[in-house]
N, CA and C atoms as an extended XYZ file, in Angstrom:
468
Properties=species:S:1:pos:R:3:atomname:S:1:resname:S:1:resid:I:1 pbc="F F F"
N        32.403       16.721       18.933 N   ILE     1
C        31.607       16.996       20.123 CA  ILE     1
C        32.503       16.836       21.331 C   ILE     1
N        32.495       17.836       22.185 N   GLU     2
C        33.250       17.741       23.439 CA  GLU     2
C        32.337       17.220       24.529 C   GLU     2
N        32.887       16.376       25.382 N   THR     3
C        32.123       15.861       26.513 CA  THR     3
C        32.905       16.092       27.784 C   THR     3
N        32.184       16.196       28.861 N   THR     4
C        32.825       16.326       30.169 CA  THR     4
C        32.950       14.943       30.774 C   THR     4
N        33.854       14.746       31.715 N   PRO     5
C        33.982       13.427       32.335 CA  PRO     5
C        32.650       12.963       32.927 C   PRO     5
N        32.311       11.738       32.680 N   GLY     6
C        31.055       11.171       33.181 CA  GLY     6
C        29.912       11.273       32.187 C   GLY     6
N        30.024       12.118       31.178 N   ALA     7
C        28.967       12.241       30.177 CA  ALA     7
C        29.119       11.130       29.133 C   ALA     7
N        28.025       10.616       28.658 N   VAL     8
C        28.057        9.564       27.654 CA  VAL     8
C        27.335       10.085       26.408 C   VAL     8
N        28.123       10.384       25.417 N   LEU     9
C        27.566       10.843       24.142 CA  LEU     9
C        28.247       10.086       23.023 C   LEU     9
N        27.641        9.767       21.972 N   PRO    10
C        26.217        9.972       21.711 CA  PRO    10
C        25.377        8.966       22.483 C   PRO    10
N        24.126        9.316       22.671 N   LEU    11
C        23.200        8.429       23.363 CA  LEU    11
C        22.767        7.306       22.423 C   LEU    11
N        22.586        6.133       22.951 N   GLY    12
C        22.150        5.000       22.137 CA  GLY    12
C        20.807        4.503       22.609 C   GLY    12
N        20.035        3.944       21.692 N   TRP    13
C        18.734        3.390       22.029 CA  TRP    13
C        18.516        2.155       21.172 C   TRP    13
N        17.873        1.168       21.720 N   GLY    14
C        17.579       -0.046       20.963 CA  GLY    14
C        16.455       -0.816       21.619 C   GLY    14
N        15.811       -1.697       20.866 N   ASN    15
C        14.714       -2.463       21.435 CA  ASN    15
C        15.158       -3.843       21.919 C   ASN    15
N        16.431       -4.162       21.720 N   MET    16
C        16.995       -5.440       22.160 CA  MET    16
C        16.195       -6.627       21.627 C   MET    16
N        15.866       -6.574       20.349 N   ALA    17
C        15.111       -7.661       19.731 CA  ALA    17
C        15.927       -8.264       18.598 C   ALA    17
N        15.609       -9.494       18.306 N   ARG    18
C        16.194      -10.179       17.152 CA  ARG    18
C        15.031      -10.601       16.267 C   ARG    18
N        15.290      -10.651       14.973 N   GLY    19
C        14.209      -11.026       14.081 CA  GLY    19
C        14.688      -11.725       12.830 C   GLY    19
N        13.778      -12.439       12.238 N   LEU    20
C        14.010      -13.104       10.968 CA  LEU    20
C        12.766      -12.856       10.115 C   LEU    20
N        12.982      -12.315        8.931 N   VAL    21
C        11.886      -12.065        7.996 CA  VAL    21
C        12.257      -12.730        6.677 C   VAL    21
N        11.345      -13.507        6.133 N   TYR    22
C        11.599      -14.137        4.846 CA  TYR    22
C        10.287      -14.229        4.074 C   TYR    22
N        10.402      -14.305        2.761 N   GLY    23
C         9.208      -14.398        1.942 CA  GLY    23
C         9.547      -14.357        0.468 C   GLY    23
N         8.516      -14.226       -0.341 N   MET    24
C         8.672      -14.152       -1.794 CA  MET    24
C         7.671      -13.140       -2.336 C   MET    24
N         8.028      -12.563       -3.469 N   GLU    25
C         7.137      -11.633       -4.148 CA  GLU    25
C         7.162      -11.939       -5.640 C   GLU    25
N         5.986      -11.931       -6.255 N   PHE    26
C         5.853      -12.163       -7.684 CA  PHE    26
C         5.044      -11.028       -8.284 C   PHE    26
N         5.397      -10.595       -9.454 N   TRP    27
C         4.617       -9.604      -10.170 CA  TRP    27
C         4.903       -9.758      -11.649 C   TRP    27
N         4.030       -9.216      -12.430 N   GLY    28
C         4.214       -9.320      -13.867 CA  GLY    28
C         3.383       -8.284      -14.588 C   GLY    28
N         3.541       -8.258      -15.877 N   SER    29
C         2.766       -7.369      -16.732 CA  SER    29
C         2.469       -8.124      -18.015 C   SER    29
N         1.237       -8.053      -18.427 N   TYR    30
C         0.840       -8.758      -19.639 CA  TYR    30
C        -0.009       -7.836      -20.505 C   TYR    30
N         0.408       -7.648      -21.734 N   ARG    31
C        -0.339       -6.821      -22.683 CA  ARG    31
C        -1.317       -7.739      -23.401 C   ARG    31
N        -2.602       -7.611      -23.065 N   ILE    32
C        -3.646       -8.444      -23.652 CA  ILE    32
C        -3.881       -8.044      -25.106 C   ILE    32
N        -3.975       -6.754      -25.339 N   THR    33
C        -4.092       -6.207      -26.695 CA  THR    33
C        -3.200       -4.971      -26.754 C   THR    33
N        -3.165       -4.301      -27.887 N   ASP    34
C        -2.353       -3.085      -27.968 CA  ASP    34
C        -2.938       -1.949      -27.132 C   ASP    34
N        -4.187       -2.083      -26.655 N   TRP    35
C        -4.822       -1.032      -25.866 CA  TRP    35
C        -5.129       -1.441      -24.413 C   TRP    35
N        -4.793       -2.690      -24.011 N   TRP    36
C        -5.127       -3.150      -22.656 CA  TRP    36
C        -3.985       -3.976      -22.090 C   TRP    36
N        -3.563       -3.595      -20.888 N   SER    37
C        -2.539       -4.376      -20.185 CA  SER    37
C        -2.988       -4.613      -18.744 C   SER    37
N        -2.552       -5.738      -18.191 N   VAL    38
C        -2.851       -6.081      -16.798 CA  VAL    38
C        -1.545       -6.418      -16.082 C   VAL    38
N        -1.554       -6.234      -14.780 N   GLY    39
C        -0.372       -6.528      -13.984 CA  GLY    39
C        -0.733       -7.161      -12.655 C   GLY    39
N        -0.624       -8.491      -12.541 N   PRO    40
C        -0.881       -9.154      -11.261 CA  PRO    40
C         0.357       -9.088      -10.356 C   PRO    40
N         0.114       -9.160       -9.044 N   ALA    41
C         1.209       -9.192       -8.068 CA  ALA    41
C         0.753       -9.982       -6.837 C   ALA    41
N         1.712      -10.620       -6.171 N   PHE    42
C         1.422      -11.374       -4.952 CA  PHE    42
C         2.684      -11.415       -4.111 C   PHE    42
N         2.537      -11.242       -2.811 N   ASN    43
C         3.676      -11.458       -1.923 CA  ASN    43
C         3.229      -12.205       -0.675 C   ASN    43
N         4.175      -12.950       -0.135 N   ILE    44
C         3.967      -13.678        1.111 CA  ILE    44
C         5.230      -13.504        1.937 C   ILE    44
N         5.048      -13.240        3.220 N   GLN    45
C         6.211      -13.084        4.089 CA  GLN    45
C         5.874      -13.554        5.499 C   GLN    45
N         6.917      -13.972        6.195 N   HIS    46
C         6.780      -14.411        7.588 CA  HIS    46
C         7.783      -13.636        8.420 C   HIS    46
N         7.336      -13.204        9.573 N   GLU    47
C         8.186      -12.454       10.499 CA  GLU    47
C         8.247      -13.200       11.826 C   GLU    47
N         9.443      -13.360       12.328 N   HIS    48
C         9.640      -13.998       13.627 CA  HIS    48
C        10.541      -13.078       14.443 C   HIS    48
N        10.011      -12.524       15.528 N   PHE    49
C        10.775      -11.621       16.388 CA  PHE    49
C        10.746      -12.139       17.814 C   PHE    49
N        11.855      -11.904       18.513 N   ARG    50
C        11.900      -12.207       19.940 CA  ARG    50
C        12.837      -11.210       20.602 C   ARG    50
N        12.583      -10.973       21.860 N   PHE    51
C        13.403      -10.026       22.612 CA  PHE    51
C        14.561      -10.743       23.287 C   PHE    51
N        15.683      -10.056       23.349 N   LYS    52
C        16.840      -10.574       24.073 CA  LYS    52
C        16.566      -10.474       25.571 C   LYS    52
N        17.201      -11.313       26.373 N   PRO    53
C        17.044      -11.201       27.829 CA  PRO    53
C        17.450       -9.801       28.299 C   PRO    53
N        16.668       -9.243       29.204 N   GLY    54
C        16.960       -7.915       29.741 CA  GLY    54
C        16.220       -6.799       29.041 C   GLY    54
N        15.516       -7.102       27.970 N   SER    55
C        14.752       -6.076       27.248 CA  SER    55
C        13.515       -5.698       28.048 C   SER    55
N        13.135       -4.421       27.981 N   ALA    56
C        11.929       -3.965       28.667 CA  ALA    56
C        10.671       -4.484       27.969 C   ALA    56
N        10.758       -4.839       26.699 N   GLN    57
C         9.657       -5.365       25.898 CA  GLN    57
C         8.432       -4.453       25.909 C   GLN    57
N         8.652       -3.154       25.958 N   ILE    58
C         7.548       -2.186       25.960 CA  ILE    58
C         6.789       -2.294       24.647 C   ILE    58
N         5.497       -2.518       24.733 N   GLY    59
C         4.664       -2.625       23.541 CA  GLY    59
C         4.718       -3.976       22.865 C   GLY    59
N         5.549       -4.882       23.364 N   GLY    60
C         5.669       -6.195       22.738 CA  GLY    60
C         6.177       -6.066       21.312 C   GLY    60
N         5.825       -7.006       20.469 N   THR    61
C         6.301       -6.974       19.085 CA  THR    61
C         5.496       -6.015       18.208 C   THR    61
N         4.442       -5.408       18.754 N   THR    62
C         3.630       -4.478       17.976 CA  THR    62
C         4.455       -3.329       17.428 C   THR    62
N         5.407       -2.820       18.215 N   PHE    63
C         6.220       -1.690       17.769 CA  PHE    63
C         7.335       -2.112       16.818 C   PHE    63
N         7.621       -3.387       16.753 N   ILE    64
C         8.679       -3.861       15.864 CA  ILE    64
C         8.138       -4.007       14.455 C   ILE    64
N         7.077       -4.791       14.308 N   ALA    65
C         6.493       -5.010       12.986 CA  ALA    65
C         5.124       -5.636       13.142 C   ALA    65
N         4.217       -5.202       12.342 N   ASP    66
C         2.897       -5.792       12.281 CA  ASP    66
C         2.461       -5.710       10.825 C   ASP    66
N         2.951       -6.636       10.037 N   ASP    67
C         2.709       -6.628        8.604 CA  ASP    67
C         1.849       -7.824        8.221 C   ASP    67
N         1.043       -7.683        7.171 N   PRO    68
C         0.252       -8.840        6.730 CA  PRO    68
C         1.157       -9.939        6.186 C   PRO    68
N         0.737      -11.188        6.368 N   ASN    69
C         1.517      -12.315        5.846 CA  ASN    69
C         1.438      -12.417        4.332 C   ASN    69
N         0.378      -11.876        3.739 N   HIS    70
C         0.247      -11.952        2.286 CA  HIS    70
C        -0.582      -10.784        1.760 C   HIS    70
N        -0.308      -10.429        0.511 N   GLN    71
C        -1.036       -9.388       -0.200 CA  GLN    71
C        -1.107       -9.790       -1.670 C   GLN    71
N        -2.153       -9.347       -2.345 N   ALA    72
C        -2.294       -9.618       -3.770 CA  ALA    72
C        -2.926       -8.401       -4.433 C   ALA    72
N        -2.609       -8.194       -5.696 N   SER    73
C        -3.203       -7.070       -6.416 CA  SER    73
C        -3.290       -7.387       -7.903 C   SER    73
N        -4.141       -6.616       -8.560 N   LEU    74
C        -4.281       -6.710      -10.011 CA  LEU    74
C        -4.508       -5.300      -10.542 C   LEU    74
N        -3.631       -4.876      -11.442 N   ARG    75
C        -3.767       -3.575      -12.104 CA  ARG    75
C        -4.251       -3.798      -13.528 C   ARG    75
N        -5.077       -2.866      -14.000 N   SER    76
C        -5.556       -2.911      -15.370 CA  SER    76
C        -5.457       -1.508      -15.949 C   SER    76
N        -4.922       -1.391      -17.156 N   SER    77
C        -4.821       -0.102      -17.843 CA  SER    77
C        -5.348       -0.259      -19.256 C   SER    77
N        -6.303        0.608      -19.603 N   MET    78
C        -6.907        0.561      -20.937 CA  MET    78
C        -6.831        1.921      -21.605 C   MET    78
N        -6.509        1.914      -22.888 N   ASN    79
C        -6.617        3.105      -23.723 CA  ASN    79
C        -7.889        2.936      -24.536 C   ASN    79
N        -8.924        3.675      -24.158 N   ILE    80
C       -10.216        3.577      -24.820 CA  ILE    80
C       -10.245        4.674      -25.894 C   ILE    80
N        -9.754        4.340      -27.028 N   GLY    81
C        -9.613        5.345      -28.077 CA  GLY    81
C        -8.345        6.151      -27.858 C   GLY    81
N        -8.120        7.155      -28.691 N   PRO    82
C        -6.864        7.899      -28.617 CA  PRO    82
C        -6.777        8.913      -27.471 C   PRO    82
N        -7.923        9.254      -26.819 N   VAL    83
C        -7.878       10.337      -25.824 CA  VAL    83
C        -8.446        9.954      -24.454 C   VAL    83
N        -8.926        8.721      -24.269 N   VAL    84
C        -9.497        8.302      -22.987 CA  VAL    84
C        -8.719        7.105      -22.450 C   VAL    84
N        -8.358        7.173      -21.160 N   THR    85
C        -7.697        6.056      -20.487 CA  THR    85
C        -8.502        5.680      -19.250 C   THR    85
N        -8.465        4.387      -18.925 N   TRP    86
C        -9.148        3.887      -17.736 CA  TRP    86
C        -8.193        2.951      -17.021 C   TRP    86
N        -7.917        3.251      -15.756 N   ASP    87
C        -7.040        2.439      -14.926 CA  ASP    87
C        -7.816        1.939      -13.714 C   ASP    87
N        -7.548        0.703      -13.308 N   ALA    88
C        -8.170        0.130      -12.117 CA  ALA    88
C        -7.109       -0.640      -11.339 C   ALA    88
N        -7.246       -0.617      -10.018 N   TYR    89
C        -6.299       -1.288       -9.133 CA  TYR    89
C        -7.090       -1.992       -8.036 C   TYR    89
N        -7.129       -3.320       -8.090 N   LEU    90
C        -7.799       -4.141       -7.092 CA  LEU    90
C        -6.731       -4.728       -6.186 C   LEU    90
N        -6.919       -4.608       -4.870 N   ARG    91
C        -5.908       -5.127       -3.948 CA  ARG    91
C        -6.570       -5.858       -2.781 C   ARG    91
N        -5.858       -6.880       -2.315 N   TYR    92
C        -6.255       -7.637       -1.133 CA  TYR    92
C        -5.083       -7.585       -0.166 C   TYR    92
N        -5.370       -7.259        1.090 N   VAL    93
C        -4.341       -7.188        2.133 CA  VAL    93
C        -4.750       -8.135        3.251 C   VAL    93
N        -3.850       -9.046        3.614 N   GLY    94
C        -4.136      -10.029        4.654 CA  GLY    94
C        -4.274       -9.395        6.034 C   GLY    94
N        -4.744      -10.181        6.959 N   ALA    95
C        -4.986       -9.727        8.328 CA  ALA    95
C        -3.685       -9.373        9.043 C   ALA    95
N        -3.795       -8.485       10.021 N   LEU    96
C        -2.692       -8.177       10.932 CA  LEU    96
C        -2.934       -8.956       12.224 C   LEU    96
N        -1.838       -9.306       12.913 N   HIS    97
C        -1.969      -10.205       14.049 CA  HIS    97
C        -1.799       -9.543       15.408 C   HIS    97
N        -1.015       -8.487       15.505 N   SER    98
C        -0.725       -7.923       16.828 CA  SER    98
C        -0.618       -6.405       16.734 C   SER    98
N        -1.660       -5.672       17.047 N   PRO    99
C        -3.000       -6.104       17.447 CA  PRO    99
C        -3.777       -6.619       16.246 C   PRO    99
N        -4.780       -7.464       16.506 N   PRO   100
C        -5.504       -8.090       15.400 CA  PRO   100
C        -6.320       -7.078       14.594 C   PRO   100
N        -6.313       -7.271       13.294 N   LEU   101
C        -7.071       -6.426       12.381 CA  LEU   101
C        -7.453       -7.279       11.176 C   LEU   101
N        -8.690       -7.226       10.764 N   ALA   102
C        -9.200       -8.084        9.694 CA  ALA   102
C        -8.564       -7.764        8.338 C   ALA   102
N        -8.543       -8.764        7.474 N   ASP   103
C        -8.085       -8.558        6.099 CA  ASP   103
C        -9.120       -7.714        5.359 C   ASP   103
N        -8.741       -7.186        4.207 N   TYR   104
C        -9.680       -6.393        3.422 CA  TYR   104
C        -9.276       -6.408        1.954 C   TYR   104
N       -10.236       -6.073        1.115 N   ALA   105
C       -10.004       -5.898       -0.316 CA  ALA   105
C       -10.583       -4.546       -0.701 C   ALA   105
N        -9.935       -3.859       -1.632 N   GLU   106
C       -10.414       -2.550       -2.081 CA  GLU   106
C       -10.123       -2.367       -3.559 C   GLU   106
N       -10.805       -1.416       -4.149 N   LEU   107
C       -10.677       -1.112       -5.565 CA  LEU   107
C       -10.523        0.393       -5.745 C   LEU   107
N        -9.518        0.799       -6.507 N   ASP   108
C        -9.331        2.187       -6.920 CA  ASP   108
C        -9.470        2.227       -8.435 C   ASP   108
N        -9.993        3.313       -8.970 N   THR   109
C       -10.107        3.435      -10.418 CA  THR   109
C        -9.987        4.895      -10.834 C   THR   109
N        -9.594        5.097      -12.087 N   ARG   110
C        -9.426        6.453      -12.628 CA  ARG   110
C        -9.755        6.419      -14.113 C   ARG   110
N       -10.576        7.370      -14.552 N   ILE   111
C       -10.836        7.541      -15.979 CA  ILE   111
C       -10.413        8.959      -16.348 C   ILE   111
N        -9.673        9.069      -17.440 N   ALA   112
C        -9.123       10.369      -17.846 CA  ALA   112
C        -9.425       10.637      -19.315 C   ALA   112
N        -9.636       11.908      -19.604 N   TRP   113
C        -9.935       12.354      -20.959 CA  TRP   113
C        -8.973       13.465      -21.325 C   TRP   113
N        -8.189       13.257      -22.364 N   LYS   114
C        -7.249       14.266      -22.851 CA  LYS   114
C        -8.015       15.173      -23.817 C   LYS   114
N        -8.563       16.260      -23.269 N   VAL   115
C        -9.409       17.174      -24.022 CA  VAL   115
C        -8.623       17.817      -25.162 C   VAL   115
N        -7.443       18.285      -24.847 N   THR   116
C        -6.510       18.851      -25.826 CA  THR   116
C        -5.123       18.333      -25.450 C   THR   116
N        -4.113       18.565      -26.277 N   PRO   117
C        -2.760       18.145      -25.871 CA  PRO   117
C        -2.294       18.800      -24.566 C   PRO   117
N        -2.891       19.920      -24.195 N   GLN   118
C        -2.493       20.625      -22.978 CA  GLN   118
C        -3.414       20.366      -21.780 C   GLN   118
N        -4.653       19.897      -21.998 N   LEU   119
C        -5.636       19.776      -20.917 CA  LEU   119
C        -6.119       18.340      -20.770 C   LEU   119
N        -6.025       17.824      -19.534 N   GLU   120
C        -6.546       16.498      -19.206 CA  GLU   120
C        -7.504       16.625      -18.032 C   GLU   120
N        -8.674       16.012      -18.154 N   LEU   121
C        -9.660       15.960      -17.078 CA  LEU   121
C        -9.793       14.515      -16.632 C   LEU   121
N        -9.931       14.299      -15.308 N   SER   122
C       -10.075       12.921      -14.828 CA  SER   122
C       -10.964       12.857      -13.597 C   SER   122
N       -11.493       11.665      -13.379 N   LEU   123
C       -12.275       11.353      -12.192 CA  LEU   123
C       -11.703       10.076      -11.602 C   LEU   123
N       -11.378       10.104      -10.298 N   SER   124
C       -10.809        8.950       -9.606 CA  SER   124
C       -11.688        8.583       -8.420 C   SER   124
N       -11.757        7.295       -8.139 N   GLY   125
C       -12.444        6.802       -6.957 CA  GLY   125
C       -11.512        5.869       -6.196 C   GLY   125
N       -11.484        6.020       -4.879 N   PHE   126
C       -10.580        5.235       -4.036 CA  PHE   126
C       -11.376        4.472       -2.989 C   PHE   126
N       -10.979        3.238       -2.726 N   ASN   127
C       -11.618        2.393       -1.711 CA  ASN   127
C       -13.111        2.233       -2.013 C   ASN   127
N       -13.411        1.760       -3.204 N   LEU   128
C       -14.786        1.727       -3.685 CA  LEU   128
C       -15.590        0.524       -3.222 C   LEU   128
N       -14.969       -0.520       -2.719 N   ILE   129
C       -15.724       -1.722       -2.329 CA  ILE   129
C       -16.469       -1.502       -1.017 C   ILE   129
N       -15.834       -0.844       -0.060 N   HIS   130
C       -16.455       -0.614        1.247 CA  HIS   130
C       -16.517        0.889        1.531 C   HIS   130
N       -17.485        1.337        2.324 N   PRO   131
C       -17.548        2.762        2.670 CA  PRO   131
C       -16.312        3.229        3.455 C   PRO   131
N       -15.718        2.301        4.212 N   HIS   132
C       -14.491        2.590        4.954 CA  HIS   132
C       -13.875        1.272        5.418 C   HIS   132
N       -12.590        1.297        5.712 N   HIS   133
C       -11.907        0.122        6.264 CA  HIS   133
C       -10.758        0.601        7.139 C   HIS   133
N       -10.292       -0.275        7.987 N   GLN   134
C        -9.202        0.048        8.895 CA  GLN   134
C        -7.930       -0.627        8.393 C   GLN   134
N        -6.842        0.141        8.294 N   GLU   135
C        -5.564       -0.391        7.818 CA  GLU   135
C        -4.548       -0.561        8.943 C   GLU   135
N        -4.750        0.107       10.058 N   PHE   136
C        -3.838       -0.006       11.192 CA  PHE   136
C        -4.590        0.373       12.450 C   PHE   136
N        -4.024        0.017       13.591 N   VAL   137
C        -4.630        0.330       14.877 CA  VAL   137
C        -3.803        1.422       15.524 C   VAL   137
N        -4.449        2.511       15.841 N   ALA   138
C        -3.794        3.643       16.510 CA  ALA   138
C        -4.488        3.846       17.853 C   ALA   138
N        -4.194        4.966       18.505 N   ASP   139
C        -4.828        5.258       19.793 CA  ASP   139
C        -6.346        5.339       19.665 C   ASP   139
N        -6.827        5.799       18.519 N   SER   140
C        -8.263        5.845       18.282 CA  SER   140
C        -8.564        5.023       17.026 C   SER   140
N        -9.824        4.731       16.813 N   ALA   141
C       -10.214        3.943       15.639 CA  ALA   141
C       -10.033        4.806       14.386 C   ALA   141
N        -8.984        4.549       13.651 N   THR   142
C        -8.692        5.291       12.434 CA  THR   142
C        -9.130        4.464       11.244 C   THR   142
N        -9.996        5.035       10.417 N   THR   143
C       -10.454        4.321        9.242 CA  THR   143
C       -10.139        5.137        7.993 C   THR   143
N       -10.007        4.432        6.895 N   ILE   144
C        -9.780        5.039        5.595 CA  ILE   144
C       -11.128        4.997        4.876 C   ILE   144
N       -11.628        6.146        4.473 N   SER   145
C       -12.946        6.240        3.863 CA  SER   145
C       -12.871        6.197        2.340 C   SER   145
N       -13.982        5.846        1.751 N   ARG   146
C       -14.144        5.946        0.302 CA  ARG   146
C       -13.987        7.422       -0.065 C   ARG   146
N       -13.343        7.686       -1.184 N   SER   147
C       -13.167        9.080       -1.598 CA  SER   147
C       -13.130        9.182       -3.119 C   SER   147
N       -13.338       10.407       -3.591 N   PHE   148
C       -13.346       10.697       -5.020 CA  PHE   148
C       -12.518       11.942       -5.273 C   PHE   148
N       -11.966       12.021       -6.470 N   LEU   149
C       -11.142       13.162       -6.850 CA  LEU   149
C       -11.475       13.549       -8.284 C   LEU   149
N       -11.797       14.814       -8.483 N   VAL   150
C       -11.959       15.378       -9.820 CA  VAL   150
C       -10.713       16.207      -10.059 C   VAL   150
N       -10.059       15.977      -11.202 N   ASP   151
C        -8.750       16.571      -11.446 CA  ASP   151
C        -8.715       17.206      -12.834 C   ASP   151
N        -8.104       18.356      -12.921 N   ALA   152
C        -7.828       19.008      -14.208 CA  ALA   152
C        -6.358       19.323      -14.242 C   ALA   152
N        -5.670       18.864      -15.285 N   ARG   153
C        -4.235       19.110      -15.429 CA  ARG   153
C        -3.981       19.906      -16.697 C   ARG   153
N        -3.284       20.988      -16.515 N   LEU   154
C        -2.946       21.852      -17.633 CA  LEU   154
C        -1.446       21.765      -17.852 C   LEU   154
N        -1.039       21.320      -19.017 N   HIS   155
C         0.378       21.187      -19.371 CA  HIS   155
C         0.765       22.337      -20.286 C   HIS   155
N         1.840       23.028      -19.945 N   PHE   156
C         2.317       24.102      -20.829 CA  PHE   156
C         3.805       24.148      -20.817 C   PHE   156
């Protein structure tokens, strides 16, 4: 890149912040029977951010990070006979602090039927515990709604 005298390229941008993030995460998988397995998970983390002197601090720490301090989940997978599977995923997400947002728990599930070796039909449900919940704060109130999916997969 050629520059003329007085031009400063490339341009740089930064938020002039320092941070420390630490935590732990645990997960596992356990086969209860030859047809059923479960997988628990949990994480905890702490974030500490501060701005260096001279920073504009636009938006505060909201633009840097706004993550829950803890989350937990449990997955379950079952083979109900040779052609039907049922999966469920229960999750809990801790509260957000800046801007504040309540914690929530939700459940997703899917049941599938392998009609033939080439055709699979399934029904999935997402966010089944509540009609809707908020996962983040945007300019407007954005919510994630309960939803369903009917799926047909053809393998060839």
